[in-house]
Amino acid sequence: MPERLVHMGVTLIVAAGLVCALAALFAGGGPRTAMAVLLDFLLAAGLFRLSMAQTWTAIAVAALTGVIRKVAVAGFSLPLGWGGRMRWGGDPQASDAAATSRRPS
């Protein structure tokens, strides 16, 4: 019986996460905020499931969910340069200017 309650609880947490992420996206929070909200709920669902199943696989899934959350949110904070290419620092126009100044002979 407790396993069934945990399974239902995890399902409700994931559903609430999807609803809250969509609400954050449509309320003007942007995709970064919506992704952070969704991944927080998924991490909560994983930790709730972990409370019942104390196996190394469940621990690894919860840890992996936390790592994916950090990487995904950090990826949304990277600045995008001209034309969708990533800008990593320095002079953002230097590489674009050099690429457009070359003319075929």
PDB file of C-alpha atoms in Angstrom:
ATOM      1  CA  MET A   1       0.000   0.000   0.000  1.00  0.00           C
ATOM      2  CA  PRO A   2       2.716   2.605   0.780  1.00  0.00           C
ATOM      3  CA  GLU A   3       4.362   1.931  -2.594  1.00  0.00           C
ATOM      4  CA  ARG A   4       1.099   2.777  -4.327  1.00  0.00           C
ATOM      5  CA  LEU A   5       0.797   6.049  -2.388  1.00  0.00           C
ATOM      6  CA  VAL A   6       4.358   7.013  -3.277  1.00  0.00           C
ATOM      7  CA  HIS A   7       3.710   6.215  -6.945  1.00  0.00           C
ATOM      8  CA  MET A   8       0.545   8.345  -6.920  1.00  0.00           C
ATOM      9  CA  GLY A   9       2.402  11.137  -5.116  1.00  0.00           C
ATOM     10  CA  VAL A  10       5.218  11.098  -7.668  1.00  0.00           C
ATOM     11  CA  THR A  11       2.679  11.261 -10.494  1.00  0.00           C
ATOM     12  CA  LEU A  12       0.942  14.228  -8.861  1.00  0.00           C
ATOM     13  CA  ILE A  13       4.239  16.048  -8.297  1.00  0.00           C
ATOM     14  CA  VAL A  14       5.249  15.587 -11.950  1.00  0.00           C
ATOM     15  CA  ALA A  15       1.828  16.777 -13.148  1.00  0.00           C
ATOM     16  CA  ALA A  16       2.014  19.807 -10.842  1.00  0.00           C
ATOM     17  CA  GLY A  17       5.488  20.519 -12.180  1.00  0.00           C
ATOM     18  CA  LEU A  18       4.254  20.541 -15.751  1.00  0.00           C
ATOM     19  CA  VAL A  19       1.369  22.853 -14.885  1.00  0.00           C
ATOM     20  CA  CYS A  20       3.587  25.233 -12.889  1.00  0.00           C
ATOM     21  CA  ALA A  21       6.250  25.272 -15.615  1.00  0.00           C
ATOM     22  CA  LEU A  22       3.656  26.173 -18.242  1.00  0.00           C
ATOM     23  CA  ALA A  23       2.242  28.838 -15.932  1.00  0.00           C
ATOM     24  CA  ALA A  24       5.729  30.297 -15.431  1.00  0.00           C
ATOM     25  CA  LEU A  25       6.345  30.275 -19.190  1.00  0.00           C
ATOM     26  CA  PHE A  26       3.071  31.969 -20.092  1.00  0.00           C
ATOM     27  CA  ALA A  27       3.302  34.443 -17.206  1.00  0.00           C
ATOM     28  CA  GLY A  28       6.391  35.926 -18.832  1.00  0.00           C
ATOM     29  CA  GLY A  29       9.093  34.120 -16.888  1.00  0.00           C
ATOM     30  CA  GLY A  30      10.717  32.814 -20.036  1.00  0.00           C
ATOM     31  CA  PRO A  31      11.978  29.353 -20.912  1.00  0.00           C
ATOM     32  CA  ARG A  32      14.819  29.441 -18.376  1.00  0.00           C
ATOM     33  CA  THR A  33      12.446  30.018 -15.469  1.00  0.00           C
ATOM     34  CA  ALA A  34       9.969  27.442 -16.752  1.00  0.00           C
ATOM     35  CA  MET A  35      12.728  24.835 -17.139  1.00  0.00           C
ATOM     36  CA  ALA A  36      14.043  25.570 -13.645  1.00  0.00           C
ATOM     37  CA  VAL A  37      10.559  25.158 -12.171  1.00  0.00           C
ATOM     38  CA  LEU A  38       9.950  21.897 -14.038  1.00  0.00           C
ATOM     39  CA  LEU A  39      13.316  20.443 -13.050  1.00  0.00           C
ATOM     40  CA  ASP A  40      12.783  21.421  -9.416  1.00  0.00           C
ATOM     41  CA  PHE A  41       9.510  19.485  -9.393  1.00  0.00           C
ATOM     42  CA  LEU A  42      11.159  16.511 -11.114  1.00  0.00           C
ATOM     43  CA  LEU A  43      13.907  16.543  -8.501  1.00  0.00           C
ATOM     44  CA  ALA A  44      11.263  16.632  -5.762  1.00  0.00           C
ATOM     45  CA  ALA A  45       9.489  13.668  -7.368  1.00  0.00           C
ATOM     46  CA  GLY A  46      12.757  11.756  -7.559  1.00  0.00           C
ATOM     47  CA  LEU A  47      13.546  12.455  -3.922  1.00  0.00           C
ATOM     48  CA  PHE A  48      10.029  11.429  -2.896  1.00  0.00           C
ATOM     49  CA  ARG A  49      10.432   8.165  -4.795  1.00  0.00           C
ATOM     50  CA  LEU A  50      13.849   7.724  -3.211  1.00  0.00           C
ATOM     51  CA  SER A  51      12.242   7.830   0.248  1.00  0.00           C
ATOM     52  CA  MET A  52      10.520   4.530  -0.519  1.00  0.00           C
ATOM     53  CA  ALA A  53      13.019   2.687  -2.699  1.00  0.00           C
ATOM     54  CA  GLN A  54      16.405   2.853  -1.019  1.00  0.00           C
ATOM     55  CA  THR A  55      18.519   1.333  -3.771  1.00  0.00           C
ATOM     56  CA  TRP A  56      21.655   2.575  -5.479  1.00  0.00           C
ATOM     57  CA  THR A  57      19.734   2.920  -8.731  1.00  0.00           C
ATOM     58  CA  ALA A  58      17.193   5.252  -7.131  1.00  0.00           C
ATOM     59  CA  ILE A  59      19.994   7.273  -5.521  1.00  0.00           C
ATOM     60  CA  ALA A  60      21.792   7.544  -8.876  1.00  0.00           C
ATOM     61  CA  VAL A  61      18.597   8.672 -10.651  1.00  0.00           C
ATOM     62  CA  ALA A  62      18.008  11.388  -8.033  1.00  0.00           C
ATOM     63  CA  ALA A  63      21.615  12.569  -8.281  1.00  0.00           C
ATOM     64  CA  LEU A  64      21.475  12.559 -12.082  1.00  0.00           C
ATOM     65  CA  THR A  65      18.274  14.605 -12.009  1.00  0.00           C
ATOM     66  CA  GLY A  66      20.027  17.208  -9.864  1.00  0.00           C
ATOM     67  CA  VAL A  67      23.009  17.365 -12.242  1.00  0.00           C
ATOM     68  CA  ILE A  68      20.762  17.652 -15.304  1.00  0.00           C
ATOM     69  CA  ARG A  69      18.859  20.473 -13.616  1.00  0.00           C
ATOM     70  CA  LYS A  70      22.057  22.430 -12.956  1.00  0.00           C
ATOM     71  CA  VAL A  71      23.422  21.895 -16.479  1.00  0.00           C
ATOM     72  CA  ALA A  72      20.141  22.769 -18.202  1.00  0.00           C
ATOM     73  CA  VAL A  73      19.593  25.970 -16.234  1.00  0.00           C
ATOM     74  CA  ALA A  74      23.227  26.992 -16.754  1.00  0.00           C
ATOM     75  CA  GLY A  75      22.848  26.336 -20.483  1.00  0.00           C
ATOM     76  CA  PHE A  76      19.911  28.711 -20.686  1.00  0.00           C
ATOM     77  CA  SER A  77      22.042  31.491 -19.192  1.00  0.00           C
ATOM     78  CA  LEU A  78      24.717  31.371 -21.936  1.00  0.00           C
ATOM     79  CA  PRO A  79      24.592  34.460 -24.156  1.00  0.00           C
ATOM     80  CA  LEU A  80      23.853  33.886 -27.820  1.00  0.00           C
ATOM     81  CA  GLY A  81      25.720  35.862 -30.430  1.00  0.00           C
ATOM     82  CA  TRP A  82      24.751  37.016 -33.894  1.00  0.00           C
ATOM     83  CA  GLY A  83      22.916  34.397 -35.941  1.00  0.00           C
ATOM     84  CA  GLY A  84      22.373  32.059 -33.011  1.00  0.00           C
ATOM     85  CA  ARG A  85      26.079  31.271 -32.591  1.00  0.00           C
ATOM     86  CA  MET A  86      27.405  31.259 -29.062  1.00  0.00           C
ATOM     87  CA  ARG A  87      29.652  34.084 -27.958  1.00  0.00           C
ATOM     88  CA  TRP A  88      32.258  32.995 -25.422  1.00  0.00           C
ATOM     89  CA  GLY A  89      33.900  36.327 -24.634  1.00  0.00           C
ATOM     90  CA  GLY A  90      36.358  38.773 -26.104  1.00  0.00           C
ATOM     91  CA  ASP A  91      35.299  40.909 -29.023  1.00  0.00           C
ATOM     92  CA  PRO A  92      31.932  39.547 -30.194  1.00  0.00           C
ATOM     93  CA  GLN A  93      32.188  41.285 -33.563  1.00  0.00           C
ATOM     94  CA  ALA A  94      35.745  40.153 -34.378  1.00  0.00           C
ATOM     95  CA  SER A  95      34.911  36.668 -35.610  1.00  0.00           C
ATOM     96  CA  ASP A  96      31.795  37.843 -37.439  1.00  0.00           C
ATOM     97  CA  ALA A  97      33.656  40.703 -39.142  1.00  0.00           C
ATOM     98  CA  ALA A  98      36.516  38.423 -40.190  1.00  0.00           C
ATOM     99  CA  ALA A  99      34.120  35.860 -41.617  1.00  0.00           C
ATOM    100  CA  THR A 100      32.125  38.401 -43.640  1.00  0.00           C
ATOM    101  CA  SER A 101      35.142  40.323 -44.941  1.00  0.00           C
ATOM    102  CA  ARG A 102      36.505  37.353 -46.897  1.00  0.00           C
ATOM    103  CA  ARG A 103      35.525  37.467 -50.518  1.00  0.00           C
ATOM    104  CA  PRO A 104      35.961  34.611 -52.945  1.00  0.00           C
ATOM    105  CA  SER A 105      38.499  35.337 -55.678  1.00  0.00           C
TER     106      SER A 105
END
